[in-house]
Short mmCIF file of C-alpha atoms in Angstrom, two decimals:
data_model
loop_
_atom_site.label_atom_id
_atom_site.label_comp_id
_atom_site.label_asym_id
_atom_site.label_seq_id
_atom_site.Cartn_x
_atom_site.Cartn_y
_atom_site.Cartn_z
CA UNK F 1 -15.72 9.01 59.25
CA UNK F 2 -12.24 9.32 60.72
CA UNK F 3 -11.01 11.53 57.87
CA UNK F 4 -13.89 14.00 58.16
CA UNK F 5 -13.48 14.16 61.93
CA UNK F 6 -9.78 14.90 61.50
CA UNK F 7 -10.46 17.75 59.09
CA UNK F 8 -13.12 19.22 61.34
CA UNK F 9 -10.74 19.10 64.31
CA UNK F 10 -8.09 20.86 62.23
CA UNK F 11 -10.56 23.52 61.17
CA UNK F 12 -10.23 22.63 57.49
CA UNK F 13 -13.95 22.14 56.96
CA UNK F 14 -16.90 23.72 58.65
CA UNK F 15 -18.01 21.91 61.79
CA UNK F 16 -21.63 22.63 60.88
CA UNK F 17 -23.40 19.27 60.38
CA UNK F 18 -23.98 18.34 56.77
CA UNK F 19 -27.67 18.07 57.52
CA UNK F 20 -27.99 21.79 58.26
CA UNK F 21 -28.18 24.26 55.38
CA UNK F 22 -25.85 27.26 55.55
CA UNK F 23 -27.33 30.75 55.72
CA UNK F 24 -28.27 31.84 52.21
CA UNK F 25 -26.97 30.56 48.88
CA UNK F 26 -23.20 30.44 48.35
CA UNK F 27 -21.83 33.35 46.34
CA UNK F 28 -19.19 32.99 43.63
CA UNK F 29 -16.79 35.84 44.45
CA UNK F 30 -13.83 35.98 42.04
CA UNK F 31 -10.38 36.21 43.54
CA UNK F 32 -6.74 35.29 43.27
CA UNK F 33 -4.41 32.96 45.12
CA UNK F 34 -3.60 33.81 48.73
CA UNK F 35 -0.82 31.22 49.00
CA UNK F 36 2.23 30.19 47.06
CA UNK F 37 2.14 27.31 44.59
CA UNK F 38 4.74 25.19 46.38
CA UNK F 39 4.86 21.94 48.29
CA UNK F 40 5.82 23.74 51.48
CA UNK F 41 2.84 26.09 51.24
CA UNK F 42 0.22 23.39 50.61
CA UNK F 43 -0.46 22.07 54.08
CA UNK F 44 -4.22 21.90 54.39
CA UNK F 45 -4.85 18.24 53.56
CA UNK F 46 -4.40 16.50 56.92
CA UNK F 47 -2.44 13.50 58.11
CA UNK F 48 -4.12 11.00 55.78
CA UNK F 49 -3.32 13.18 52.75
CA UNK F 50 -0.01 13.03 50.93
CA UNK F 51 0.83 15.78 48.42
CA UNK F 52 2.88 14.15 45.69
CA UNK F 53 3.44 17.00 43.28
CA UNK F 54 2.82 20.74 42.97
CA UNK F 55 3.27 22.35 39.57
CA UNK F 56 2.83 25.88 38.24
CA UNK F 57 1.43 25.67 34.69
CA UNK F 58 0.54 28.40 32.24
CA UNK F 59 -1.50 26.75 29.47
CA UNK F 60 -4.26 27.71 28.77
CA UNK F 61 -4.11 30.15 31.72
CA UNK F 62 -1.85 30.30 34.79
CA UNK F 63 -2.79 27.74 37.44
CA UNK F 64 -1.34 25.66 40.25
CA UNK F 65 -1.83 21.91 39.83
CA UNK F 66 -1.66 19.75 42.96
CA UNK F 67 -1.68 15.94 42.84
CA UNK F 68 -1.87 13.69 45.86
CA UNK F 69 -3.49 10.74 47.57
CA UNK F 70 -5.77 10.11 50.51
CA UNK F 71 -5.02 6.93 52.47
CA UNK F 72 -8.08 4.87 53.39
CA UNK F 73 -8.67 1.79 55.50
CA UNK F 74 -11.38 -0.28 57.23
CA UNK F 75 -11.58 -1.84 54.69
CA UNK F 76 -8.13 -1.31 53.24
CA UNK F 77 -5.46 -0.20 53.24
CA UNK F 78 -5.84 1.67 49.98
CA UNK F 79 -5.04 5.02 48.43
CA UNK F 80 -7.32 7.37 46.51
CA UNK F 81 -5.66 9.67 43.99
CA UNK F 82 -6.78 13.25 43.50
CA UNK F 83 -5.90 16.34 41.50
CA UNK F 84 -6.92 19.94 41.89
CA UNK F 85 -6.10 22.76 39.48
CA UNK F 86 -6.24 26.22 41.06
CA UNK F 87 -6.33 29.11 38.55
CA UNK F 88 -4.51 32.30 39.42
CA UNK F 89 -7.59 34.18 38.23
CA UNK F 90 -10.36 32.30 40.05
CA UNK F 91 -14.08 32.63 39.33
CA UNK F 92 -14.95 31.76 42.95
CA UNK F 93 -16.27 28.26 42.20
CA UNK F 94 -15.12 24.69 42.94
CA UNK F 95 -15.86 21.97 40.37
CA UNK F 96 -15.10 18.26 40.75
CA UNK F 97 -15.26 16.12 37.61
CA UNK F 98 -15.42 12.37 38.37
CA UNK F 99 -14.21 9.91 35.72
CA UNK F 100 -16.36 7.15 34.29
CA UNK F 101 -15.93 3.46 33.59
CA UNK F 102 -13.82 1.67 36.15
CA UNK F 103 -11.89 4.90 36.88
CA UNK F 104 -8.31 4.34 38.02
CA UNK F 105 -7.09 7.46 36.23
CA UNK F 106 -7.08 11.19 36.87
CA UNK F 107 -9.11 13.53 34.71
CA UNK F 108 -6.91 16.44 33.70
CA UNK F 109 -8.61 19.83 33.96
CA UNK F 110 -10.28 20.83 30.72
CA UNK F 111 -9.02 23.92 28.96
CA UNK F 112 -12.53 25.32 28.98
CA UNK F 113 -12.85 25.02 32.76
CA UNK F 114 -9.39 26.47 33.46
CA UNK F 115 -10.00 29.40 31.10
CA UNK F 116 -13.34 30.05 32.84
CA UNK F 117 -11.53 30.16 36.19
CA UNK F 118 -12.94 27.11 38.01
CA UNK F 119 -10.93 25.39 40.73
CA UNK F 120 -11.13 21.97 39.06
CA UNK F 121 -10.71 18.73 40.99
CA UNK F 122 -10.80 15.06 40.06
CA UNK F 123 -10.10 11.64 41.54
CA UNK F 124 -9.28 8.11 40.41
CA UNK F 125 -11.78 6.79 42.99
CA UNK F 126 -9.12 4.46 44.37
CA UNK F 127 -9.89 1.59 42.01
CA UNK F 128 -6.36 1.33 40.58
CA UNK F 129 -8.01 -0.13 37.48
CA UNK F 130 -5.78 -0.76 34.50
CA UNK F 131 -8.45 -0.52 31.81
CA UNK F 132 -11.50 1.56 30.97
CA UNK F 133 -13.93 -1.22 31.92
CA UNK F 134 -11.62 -3.46 33.96
CA UNK F 135 -13.60 -4.27 37.09
CA UNK F 136 -11.20 -6.93 38.40
CA UNK F 137 -10.36 -4.67 41.36
CA UNK F 138 -13.71 -5.71 42.84
CA UNK F 139 -11.94 -8.61 44.56
CA UNK F 140 -10.15 -6.12 46.84
CA UNK F 141 -12.52 -4.89 49.62
CA UNK F 142 -10.71 -1.57 50.09
CA UNK F 143 -10.60 -0.70 46.40
CA UNK F 144 -14.20 -1.80 45.95
CA UNK F 145 -15.37 0.34 48.87
CA UNK F 146 -13.50 3.36 47.57
CA UNK F 147 -14.83 2.90 44.05
CA UNK F 148 -18.38 2.45 45.31
CA UNK F 149 -18.56 5.64 47.37
CA UNK F 150 -15.69 6.43 49.72
CA UNK F 151 -13.08 7.48 47.17
CA UNK F 152 -14.98 10.40 45.65
CA UNK F 153 -16.02 11.52 49.12
CA UNK F 154 -12.55 11.72 50.67
CA UNK F 155 -11.15 13.29 47.49
CA UNK F 156 -13.86 15.96 47.61
CA UNK F 157 -13.04 16.74 51.24
CA UNK F 158 -9.32 16.96 50.58
CA UNK F 159 -9.52 19.09 47.45
CA UNK F 160 -12.09 21.45 48.93
CA UNK F 161 -9.88 21.95 52.00
CA UNK F 162 -6.96 22.76 49.70
CA UNK F 163 -9.04 25.22 47.67
CA UNK F 164 -10.22 26.99 50.83
CA UNK F 165 -6.68 27.33 52.06
CA UNK F 166 -5.20 28.38 48.71
CA UNK F 167 -7.72 31.17 48.19
CA UNK F 168 -8.28 31.89 51.89
CA UNK F 169 -12.00 31.54 51.30
CA UNK F 170 -14.12 29.68 53.90
CA UNK F 171 -17.07 29.21 51.57
CA UNK F 172 -17.63 28.92 47.83
CA UNK F 173 -20.20 27.35 45.48
CA UNK F 174 -19.21 23.69 45.05
CA UNK F 175 -20.24 21.51 42.12
CA UNK F 176 -19.68 17.82 41.42
CA UNK F 177 -20.38 16.32 38.01
CA UNK F 178 -19.72 13.13 36.10
CA UNK F 179 -21.21 10.79 33.53
CA UNK F 180 -21.44 7.00 33.30
CA UNK F 181 -19.37 5.68 36.22
CA UNK F 182 -18.80 9.32 37.12
CA UNK F 183 -22.56 9.83 37.12
CA UNK F 184 -22.88 6.84 39.44
CA UNK F 185 -20.44 8.46 41.88
CA UNK F 186 -22.11 11.86 41.60
CA UNK F 187 -25.50 10.38 42.44
CA UNK F 188 -23.94 8.41 45.29
CA UNK F 189 -22.46 11.65 46.61
CA UNK F 190 -25.90 13.32 46.53
CA UNK F 191 -27.52 10.40 48.35
CA UNK F 192 -24.81 9.53 50.84
CA UNK F 193 -22.77 12.72 51.28
CA UNK F 194 -25.09 15.61 50.42
CA UNK F 195 -22.86 18.05 52.27
CA UNK F 196 -20.02 17.49 49.79
CA UNK F 197 -21.45 19.95 47.23
CA UNK F 198 -24.11 22.54 46.60
CA UNK F 199 -24.93 21.18 43.17
CA UNK F 200 -24.64 17.65 41.74
CA UNK F 201 -24.90 16.91 38.00
CA UNK F 202 -25.22 13.15 37.40
CA UNK F 203 -25.25 11.93 33.81
CA UNK F 204 -25.83 8.52 32.23
CA UNK F 205 -26.04 6.79 35.60
CA UNK F 206 -27.43 3.28 36.06
CA UNK F 207 -29.24 3.33 39.37
CA UNK F 208 -28.52 -0.33 40.07
CA UNK F 209 -25.53 -2.66 39.74
CA UNK F 210 -27.89 -5.10 38.09
CA UNK F 211 -27.18 -3.42 34.78
CA UNK F 212 -24.21 -5.78 34.56
CA UNK F 213 -26.60 -8.66 35.16
CA UNK F 214 -28.68 -7.36 32.24
CA UNK F 215 -25.60 -7.21 30.02
CA UNK F 216 -24.90 -10.85 30.86
CA UNK F 217 -28.56 -11.71 30.17
CA UNK F 218 -28.26 -10.18 26.67
CA UNK F 219 -24.98 -11.97 25.95
CA UNK F 220 -26.29 -15.34 27.13
CA UNK F 221 -29.41 -14.99 24.96
CA UNK F 222 -27.28 -14.47 21.85
CA UNK F 223 -24.51 -16.94 22.76
CA UNK F 224 -26.95 -19.83 23.20
CA UNK F 225 -28.18 -19.39 19.64
CA UNK F 226 -25.85 -17.42 17.34
CA UNK F 227 -28.75 -16.97 14.91
CA UNK F 228 -30.06 -14.41 17.39
CA UNK F 229 -27.10 -12.11 16.77
CA UNK F 230 -27.90 -8.84 14.99
CA UNK F 231 -24.96 -7.45 13.03
CA UNK F 232 -23.93 -3.79 13.35
CA UNK F 233 -25.18 -3.17 9.80
CA UNK F 234 -28.57 -4.73 10.58
CA UNK F 235 -28.82 -2.73 13.80
CA UNK F 236 -28.20 0.38 11.74
CA UNK F 237 -31.17 -0.60 9.56
CA UNK F 238 -33.25 -1.13 12.71
CA UNK F 239 -32.45 2.41 13.73
CA UNK F 240 -33.39 3.81 10.33
CA UNK F 241 -36.73 2.01 10.37
CA UNK F 242 -37.49 3.36 13.84
CA UNK F 243 -36.47 6.88 12.80
CA UNK F 244 -38.65 6.77 9.67
CA UNK F 245 -41.61 5.54 11.69
CA UNK F 246 -41.39 7.77 14.79
CA UNK F 247 -39.44 10.91 13.78
CA UNK F 248 -42.57 13.01 13.27
CA UNK F 249 -44.11 12.00 16.59
CA UNK F 250 -42.80 15.29 18.02
CA UNK F 251 -44.38 17.36 15.24
CA UNK F 252 -41.36 17.69 12.94
CA UNK F 253 -39.19 15.47 10.79
CA UNK F 254 -35.83 16.64 12.08
CA UNK F 255 -33.77 13.46 12.40
CA UNK F 256 -34.43 13.21 16.15
CA UNK F 257 -36.93 11.27 18.24
CA UNK F 258 -37.42 13.66 21.13
CA UNK F 259 -39.69 11.29 23.06
CA UNK F 260 -38.43 7.70 22.66
CA UNK F 261 -41.13 6.44 25.01
CA UNK F 262 -43.45 6.65 21.98
CA UNK F 263 -41.52 3.91 20.20
CA UNK F 264 -43.48 0.67 19.87
CA UNK F 265 -41.88 -2.37 18.27
CA UNK F 266 -43.82 -4.37 15.73
CA UNK F 267 -42.66 -7.52 13.98
CA UNK F 268 -43.92 -6.20 10.64
CA UNK F 269 -41.53 -3.24 10.75
CA UNK F 270 -38.43 -5.44 10.61
CA UNK F 271 -38.94 -7.94 7.80
CA UNK F 272 -35.17 -8.10 7.27
CA UNK F 273 -34.69 -9.67 10.71
CA UNK F 274 -35.28 -13.36 11.33
CA UNK F 275 -37.57 -14.42 14.16
CA UNK F 276 -34.48 -15.32 16.19
CA UNK F 277 -33.01 -11.85 15.64
CA UNK F 278 -36.30 -10.15 16.46
CA UNK F 279 -36.35 -11.98 19.79
CA UNK F 280 -33.06 -10.22 20.58
CA UNK F 281 -34.52 -6.84 19.65
CA UNK F 282 -37.47 -7.49 21.95
CA UNK F 283 -35.12 -8.49 24.75
CA UNK F 284 -33.06 -5.29 24.33
CA UNK F 285 -36.23 -3.21 24.59
CA UNK F 286 -37.85 -5.28 27.32
CA UNK F 287 -34.91 -5.46 29.72
CA UNK F 288 -34.40 -8.05 32.43
CA UNK F 289 -37.84 -8.58 33.96
CA UNK F 290 -38.31 -9.38 37.63
CA UNK F 291 -39.47 -12.90 38.43
CA UNK F 292 -41.33 -14.43 41.33
CA UNK F 293 -38.99 -14.66 44.31
CA UNK F 294 -36.48 -12.05 43.12
CA UNK F 295 -36.62 -8.32 42.48
CA UNK F 296 -33.35 -8.34 40.51
CA UNK F 297 -34.26 -6.67 37.22
CA UNK F 298 -33.25 -3.96 34.75
CA UNK F 299 -35.11 -1.71 32.29
CA UNK F 300 -34.61 -2.08 28.57
CA UNK F 301 -33.25 0.31 25.95
CA UNK F 302 -35.39 2.92 24.22
CA UNK F 303 -33.86 2.23 20.78
CA UNK F 304 -34.13 5.84 19.59
CA UNK F 305 -30.86 5.37 17.69
CA UNK F 306 -29.51 1.86 18.34
CA UNK F 307 -26.66 1.88 15.80
CA UNK F 308 -23.96 1.73 18.49
CA UNK F 309 -25.93 -0.69 20.66
CA UNK F 310 -25.22 -3.43 18.12
CA UNK F 311 -21.43 -3.66 18.48
CA UNK F 312 -21.25 -2.59 22.14
CA UNK F 313 -24.09 -4.82 23.37
CA UNK F 314 -24.07 -7.73 20.90
CA UNK F 315 -20.47 -7.81 19.70
CA UNK F 316 -18.84 -7.19 16.34
CA UNK F 317 -19.25 -10.80 15.23
CA UNK F 318 -21.58 -13.68 15.95
CA UNK F 319 -20.66 -15.98 18.85
CA UNK F 320 -18.61 -17.81 19.85
CA UNK F 321 -16.82 -14.60 20.69
CA UNK F 322 -13.15 -13.86 21.12
CA UNK F 323 -11.85 -11.16 23.46
CA UNK F 324 -11.74 -8.90 20.39
CA UNK F 325 -15.30 -9.56 19.18
CA UNK F 326 -17.33 -10.04 22.36
CA UNK F 327 -19.61 -7.19 23.47
CA UNK F 328 -17.63 -4.63 25.52
CA UNK F 329 -20.54 -4.29 27.94
CA UNK F 330 -20.51 -8.00 28.67
CA UNK F 331 -16.72 -7.87 28.85
CA UNK F 332 -16.93 -5.60 31.88
CA UNK F 333 -19.37 -8.06 33.47
CA UNK F 334 -16.94 -10.93 32.86
CA UNK F 335 -14.18 -9.10 34.71
CA UNK F 336 -16.49 -8.20 37.60
CA UNK F 337 -17.82 -11.72 37.99
CA UNK F 338 -14.39 -13.34 37.82
CA UNK F 339 -13.27 -10.99 40.60
CA UNK F 340 -16.35 -11.64 42.73
CA UNK F 341 -17.09 -15.30 41.95
CA UNK F 342 -13.70 -16.69 40.90
CA UNK F 343 -11.82 -17.14 37.64
CA UNK F 344 -13.79 -20.26 36.78
CA UNK F 345 -17.18 -18.55 36.70
CA UNK F 346 -18.86 -18.28 33.28
CA UNK F 347 -22.13 -16.34 33.21
CA UNK F 348 -22.91 -17.59 29.70
CA UNK F 349 -23.19 -21.19 30.86
CA UNK F 350 -23.62 -21.08 34.64
CA UNK F 351 -26.16 -18.33 35.29
CA UNK F 352 -29.82 -19.44 35.28
CA UNK F 353 -31.83 -16.23 35.01
CA UNK F 354 -35.06 -18.15 35.63
CA UNK F 355 -33.86 -19.23 39.09
CA UNK F 356 -34.69 -16.60 41.76
CA UNK F 357 -32.07 -18.09 44.08
CA UNK F 358 -29.32 -17.36 41.59
CA UNK F 359 -30.59 -13.84 41.03
CA UNK F 360 -30.70 -13.22 44.78
CA UNK F 361 -27.18 -14.60 45.12
CA UNK F 362 -26.13 -12.01 42.53
CA UNK F 363 -27.78 -9.28 44.61
CA UNK F 364 -25.99 -10.48 47.75
CA UNK F 365 -22.63 -10.29 45.99
CA UNK F 366 -23.19 -6.69 44.93
CA UNK F 367 -24.42 -5.72 48.37
CA UNK F 368 -21.28 -7.18 49.90
CA UNK F 369 -18.94 -5.01 47.82
CA UNK F 370 -20.92 -1.81 48.12
CA UNK F 371 -22.68 -2.18 44.80
CA UNK F 372 -24.73 0.87 44.07
CA UNK F 373 -28.43 0.53 44.67
CA UNK F 374 -30.06 3.91 44.61
CA UNK F 375 -33.40 4.87 46.08
CA UNK F 376 -35.07 8.29 45.97
CA UNK F 377 -35.71 8.22 49.72
CA UNK F 378 -31.94 8.42 50.21
CA UNK F 379 -32.07 12.01 48.95
CA UNK F 380 -33.64 13.15 52.21
CA UNK F 381 -30.35 14.79 53.16
CA UNK F 382 -30.70 17.15 50.19
CA UNK F 383 -33.81 18.62 51.74
CA UNK F 384 -31.73 19.62 54.78
CA UNK F 385 -28.53 20.85 53.11
CA UNK F 386 -30.28 22.92 50.47
CA UNK F 387 -28.28 21.14 47.74
CA UNK F 388 -29.52 20.62 44.19
CA UNK F 389 -29.38 17.57 41.91
CA UNK F 390 -29.71 17.46 38.14
CA UNK F 391 -29.87 14.03 36.52
CA UNK F 392 -29.52 13.79 32.77
CA UNK F 393 -28.89 11.24 30.06
CA UNK F 394 -28.78 10.86 26.32
CA UNK F 395 -32.15 9.73 25.01
CA UNK F 396 -30.25 7.41 22.64
CA UNK F 397 -27.84 6.03 25.24
CA UNK F 398 -26.48 2.75 23.92
CA UNK F 399 -24.79 1.61 27.13
CA UNK F 400 -27.07 2.55 30.04
CA UNK F 401 -30.83 2.43 29.39
CA UNK F 402 -32.25 5.97 29.73
CA UNK F 403 -35.18 4.45 31.60
CA UNK F 404 -32.94 4.31 34.70
CA UNK F 405 -33.04 8.11 34.85
CA UNK F 406 -36.76 8.24 34.04
CA UNK F 407 -37.67 5.69 36.71
CA UNK F 408 -35.52 7.35 39.36
CA UNK F 409 -37.00 10.74 38.49
CA UNK F 410 -40.53 9.42 38.79
CA UNK F 411 -39.60 7.90 42.15
CA UNK F 412 -38.34 11.25 43.42
CA UNK F 413 -41.60 12.93 42.42
CA UNK F 414 -43.57 10.20 44.15
CA UNK F 415 -41.45 10.32 47.31
CA UNK F 416 -41.30 14.09 47.82
CA UNK F 417 -44.17 15.47 45.73
CA UNK F 418 -44.02 19.18 44.95
CA UNK F 419 -41.15 19.59 47.44
CA UNK F 420 -38.89 17.73 45.00
CA UNK F 421 -38.86 20.85 42.82
CA UNK F 422 -36.71 22.53 45.45
CA UNK F 423 -33.79 20.19 44.83
CA UNK F 424 -34.31 17.85 41.84
CA UNK F 425 -34.67 18.11 38.07
CA UNK F 426 -33.86 15.73 35.22
CA UNK F 427 -33.31 16.14 31.50
CA UNK F 428 -33.13 13.89 28.41
CA UNK F 429 -30.97 15.07 25.52
CA UNK F 430 -32.38 13.96 22.14
CA UNK F 431 -30.15 11.90 19.88
CA UNK F 432 -27.29 11.72 22.37
CA UNK F 433 -25.38 8.50 22.89
CA UNK F 434 -23.73 7.51 26.16
CA UNK F 435 -22.54 10.80 27.72
CA UNK F 436 -21.61 12.45 24.43
CA UNK F 437 -21.97 12.30 20.66
CA UNK F 438 -24.88 11.29 18.51
CA UNK F 439 -26.52 12.24 15.24
CA UNK F 440 -27.94 15.76 15.25
CA UNK F 441 -27.53 16.14 19.02
CA UNK F 442 -26.42 19.21 21.01
CA UNK F 443 -22.68 19.61 21.44
CA UNK F 444 -22.56 21.92 24.46
CA UNK F 445 -24.65 19.96 26.94
CA UNK F 446 -21.95 19.80 29.64
CA UNK F 447 -21.51 23.58 29.67
CA UNK F 448 -25.25 24.27 29.48
CA UNK F 449 -26.04 21.92 32.36
CA UNK F 450 -23.33 23.40 34.57
CA UNK F 451 -24.47 26.96 33.88
CA UNK F 452 -28.08 25.98 34.63
CA UNK F 453 -26.97 24.47 37.93
CA UNK F 454 -25.05 27.63 38.82
CA UNK F 455 -28.13 29.77 38.21
CA UNK F 456 -30.14 27.43 40.44
CA UNK F 457 -27.64 27.21 43.31
CA UNK F 458 -26.42 30.79 43.31
CA UNK F 459 -29.50 32.62 42.05
CA UNK F 460 -32.40 30.40 43.01
CA UNK F 461 -33.58 29.95 39.40
CA UNK F 462 -34.82 26.38 39.05
CA UNK F 463 -34.27 25.16 35.46
CA UNK F 464 -37.49 24.11 33.76
CA UNK F 465 -35.83 24.18 30.36
CA UNK F 466 -32.25 24.53 29.12
CA UNK F 467 -31.18 25.94 25.78
CA UNK F 468 -28.40 24.03 24.01
CA UNK F 469 -26.71 24.33 20.63
CA UNK F 470 -24.70 22.29 18.17
CA UNK F 471 -21.95 24.87 17.84
CA UNK F 472 -18.78 23.32 16.38
CA UNK F 473 -16.77 21.48 19.00
CA UNK F 474 -13.50 19.57 19.06
CA UNK F 475 -12.91 16.39 21.03
CA UNK F 476 -10.61 16.97 23.98
CA UNK F 477 -9.23 13.79 25.53
CA UNK F 478 -8.19 15.28 28.85
CA UNK F 479 -7.04 12.31 30.90
CA UNK F 480 -3.85 10.57 31.93
CA UNK F 481 -5.43 7.63 30.08
CA UNK F 482 -6.93 8.92 26.85
CA UNK F 483 -8.29 5.53 25.83
CA UNK F 484 -10.00 5.15 29.19
CA UNK F 485 -11.35 8.67 28.95
CA UNK F 486 -12.98 8.04 25.58
CA UNK F 487 -14.48 4.64 26.36
CA UNK F 488 -15.80 5.60 29.76
CA UNK F 489 -17.87 8.52 28.57
CA UNK F 490 -15.80 11.25 30.19
CA UNK F 491 -14.34 12.79 27.03
CA UNK F 492 -14.74 16.54 26.95
CA UNK F 493 -15.53 18.67 23.98
CA UNK F 494 -14.17 22.19 23.65
CA UNK F 495 -15.21 25.05 21.34
CA UNK F 496 -13.69 24.80 17.89
CA UNK F 497 -10.76 27.06 17.19
CA UNK F 498 -12.73 28.72 14.40
CA UNK F 499 -15.95 29.98 15.92
CA UNK F 500 -19.08 29.62 13.80
CA UNK F 501 -22.74 30.25 14.58
CA UNK F 502 -24.64 27.12 15.60
CA UNK F 503 -26.69 25.46 12.91
CA UNK F 504 -29.29 24.53 15.49
CA UNK F 505 -30.57 25.44 18.93
CA UNK F 506 -32.51 23.05 21.18
CA UNK F 507 -35.07 23.52 23.92
CA UNK F 508 -34.38 20.77 26.47
CA UNK F 509 -37.31 20.41 28.86
CA UNK F 510 -37.32 19.17 32.43
CA UNK F 511 -38.77 15.67 32.68
CA UNK F 512 -41.53 14.63 32.27
CA UNK F 513 -42.03 17.47 29.81
CA UNK F 514 -40.51 17.12 26.35
CA UNK F 515 -40.24 19.56 23.48
CA UNK F 516 -42.78 19.54 20.66
CA UNK F 517 -42.55 21.49 17.43
CA UNK F 518 -45.12 24.28 17.70
CA UNK F 519 -43.92 26.59 14.92
CA UNK F 520 -45.79 27.48 11.78
CA UNK F 521 -45.66 25.13 8.84
CA UNK F 522 -42.88 27.07 7.13
CA UNK F 523 -40.88 27.95 10.27
CA UNK F 524 -37.34 26.72 10.96
CA UNK F 525 -37.23 23.38 12.80
CA UNK F 526 -33.62 24.16 13.80
CA UNK F 527 -34.66 27.17 15.88
CA UNK F 528 -35.52 26.42 19.53
CA UNK F 529 -38.00 29.31 19.49
CA UNK F 530 -40.27 27.12 17.37
CA UNK F 531 -40.33 24.38 19.99
CA UNK F 532 -42.11 24.40 23.35
CA UNK F 533 -42.35 22.11 26.38
CA UNK F 534 -45.85 20.92 25.62
CA UNK F 535 -45.24 17.18 25.34
CA UNK F 536 -45.15 14.68 28.21
CA UNK F 537 -42.96 11.58 28.35
CA UNK F 538 -44.67 8.46 29.65
CA UNK F 539 -42.08 5.72 30.25
#
């Protein structure tokens, strides 16, 4: 790429090919700034980088915040926004947090990360989106290319060059993390630009653009017969029935289904649903199946706690829907399809999911705009750079079926065998919704996953299990667009002002293992010491 070549020529990044691992693991060596926090002093970005503001801030700890853009073209022209926050007291690590949804906004550095001393970067991915799930930018080739992969890449190069110059440090441990759309970009980075980080943490990532096709498939099924609609209240009852039936499958009745792959639907369990409604439940669980002549498909939901899946996937009222009542997931598909197919396109009436030609036309459209289509074999670069990848998702994700992570993980194991343990692990967090929240779920997953990655990258300790807690947390909407931050799954949680001991600890096992209660009959189910990684998930 022209931008990378320019930085290499300027000496701003190592000329060592990304396919060659550096000598030994990177060390996090704490330090302080070696340059002034001023526009005149920040000159390490290159000719395609424009620094737009430099600010010295003191809350929650002293740091220099730098905002700018990277100009892109071919296709283009376009601009990719970035931010990097450089603490005066630095812990020696670089961390990029990529926003979710349709991006278009900058993630402000979290108080927790600044206090811990990370050099924290982010990017808007160049989409210039005006809403959390507004995909209308897809009609612009430059914006679409940047959103798909290029934006996060050039922002990572620019912000890492700035961090190296600011601290006068040629090498540091580098981490990239994100969930939802941010997880998509993180996984794309690992596959396409493995040299951009030493550790990648990808959460809640659909591994195919066809998830939007699935959302349209769900919406069309319900719209063609409103009797198929399941109300939010009824979906809550569905979840309670499933919890009552499968909660003890892990050895304890604790309000969590640790292994949702054990869930089996039966018509007799849901007498309160009509046959039309039950057909919708089966469709949600069954996904979009492949048909003869087309491989376009999507896995279904695990339904471990489907309360939120009702309003987000089926709408808050029966069809015909208004903009206010239609399913938000389908709403994002509407905006994408209008951008890619024209304003007159209506997936509810025009898409024939039984026609392989129409499905293949859908695939061709996504391929044209750089639609993500992941494959485990694309991780080959990780085996050369020495980088690490952790994939994770909430086992009760109501937006992106957790099976995406399970299927990709199984594909990695099949592709690389035992060698995959050198660079890949995946985790499922019980009870968690899309990226955060959930009933009875851990509250410190983001911190725990990052610390596990640091131990792996810097110390060589591959995580086979991660301990998490439900210590009190407060929601921290750290974005220039708080609404977008919340909807897109990139909200952060910070420790509560009043510290309190956690009511529960959790043993989160590396897939395919899953925790089972192995304590004595009278032992505490809320204590991770009474759980062990003795179960096996079988998607």
